[in-house]
Phi, psi and omega in degrees: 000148162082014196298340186211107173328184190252014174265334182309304201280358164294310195285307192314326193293310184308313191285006187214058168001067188250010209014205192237136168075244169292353183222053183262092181282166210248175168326281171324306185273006165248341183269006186254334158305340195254003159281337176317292207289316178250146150218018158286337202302097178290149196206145159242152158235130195250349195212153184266141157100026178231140186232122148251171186244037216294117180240029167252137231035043142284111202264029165262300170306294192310299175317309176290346165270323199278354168302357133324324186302357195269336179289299208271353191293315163330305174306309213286306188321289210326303200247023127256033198287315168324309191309285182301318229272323194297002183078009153274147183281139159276123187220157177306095174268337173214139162216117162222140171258153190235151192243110171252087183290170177295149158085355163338159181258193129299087191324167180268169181293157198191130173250155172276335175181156189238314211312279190208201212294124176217158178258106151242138177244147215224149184191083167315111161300340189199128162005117192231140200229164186289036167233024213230337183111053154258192199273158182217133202254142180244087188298132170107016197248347153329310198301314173347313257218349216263114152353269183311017185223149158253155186358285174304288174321326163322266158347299195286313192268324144334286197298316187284354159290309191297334182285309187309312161284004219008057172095226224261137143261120165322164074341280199238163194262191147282002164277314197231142169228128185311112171271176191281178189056323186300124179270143173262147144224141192252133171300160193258014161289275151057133162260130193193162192193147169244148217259154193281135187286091162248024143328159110280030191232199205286166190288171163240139193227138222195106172268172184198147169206136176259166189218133144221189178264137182329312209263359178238039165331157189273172337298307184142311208238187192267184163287340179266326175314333194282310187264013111352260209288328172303326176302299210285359175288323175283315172279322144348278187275036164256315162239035152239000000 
């Protein structure tokens, strides 16, 4: 909680223009700010009515997001330190900002990477309540992933996560709202999805940075492995 003050995340919104209150831009209109400015910058939409934004080696952007990175270093040393002492490097794989307007859809299930041990950290610009679009989680589908176990164990330590939660964990509920500044962070095995902006008020803006190890760049597999795994996500989350 609290990885970034409401004054960080007042400053972080100037810097990558998604602005503030009545004067809060929608998709279209932060990526044609951030084109002004950059116009190297690649952006995609994978889902409708979600803009992502890569904002890494943007040498305009890039400073001002990975400057955050001072909340996370502690974290990042920790759970690679076994990795680095074995002599691979941890390096920065993704810094994006993601855009969600109201009537956003629901991503497909999804990972950051399988090739080996990662980090994605997730750090919501603004209050995020469960209609708005927050992340949703598939506990234990790391294991899927993890090499150095076989099969039945993979599976087996999967289904008692899943089980323990019963199935997709929400960020955030009817109860409860992912604030702005709190970072989810995930192993980037992880099976995950944002979830739909069925709000009708302002977008949701959501910065992200990945960490892998150098000799395991994302993704790790080919595209039908990926889409794999989106299937094994959908049924996962069917029956729990």
């Amino acid at each position: 909680r609290g990885a970034l003050s409401s004054a960080d995340v007042a400053a972080m919104r100037k810097a990558v223009g998604v602005g503030e209150g009545s004067q809060t831009r929608r998709a279209a209109e932060v990526g044609r700010w951030l084109l002004e400015r950059d116009p190297n910058i690649a952006m995609g939409r994978y889902s409708f009515g979600r803009l992502h934004c890569l904002l890494r080696g943007s040498p305009r952007f890039e400073p001002e997001v990975v400057a955050m990175h001072a909340a996370f270093a502690p974290l990042v040393h920790s759970y690679f330190r076994k990795s680095v002492a074995g002599g691979s490097r941890v390096f920065l794989s993704e810094a994006q900002l993601i855009v969600a307007d109201p009537l956003a859809e629901v991503q497909i299930w999804h990972l950051d990477n399988t090739g080996g041990p990662g980090l994605s950290i997730f750090v919501p610009l603004t209050h995020v309540a469960r209609d708005r679009g927050p992340q949703e989680l598939l506990p234990g589908t790391h294991h899927l992933q993890a090499k150095e176990l076989g099969l039945r164990q993979r599976f087996r330590r999967c289904l008692a996560a899943l089980t323990a939660t019963h199935g997709a964990v929400p960020v955030a509920t009817d109860s409860s709202t992912w604030v702005a500044g709190d970072a989810l962070v995930l192993d980037s095995r992880m099976l995950h999805r944002g979830l739909g902006n069925d709000s009708l008020g302002a977008p949701m803006q959501l910065l992200v940075l990945r960490y892998d190890l150098a000799e395991s760049p994302p993704p790790g597999c080919s595209r039908r492995w990926l889409r794999t795994m989106t299937m094994v996500g959908g049924v996962l989350d069917a029956i729990f």
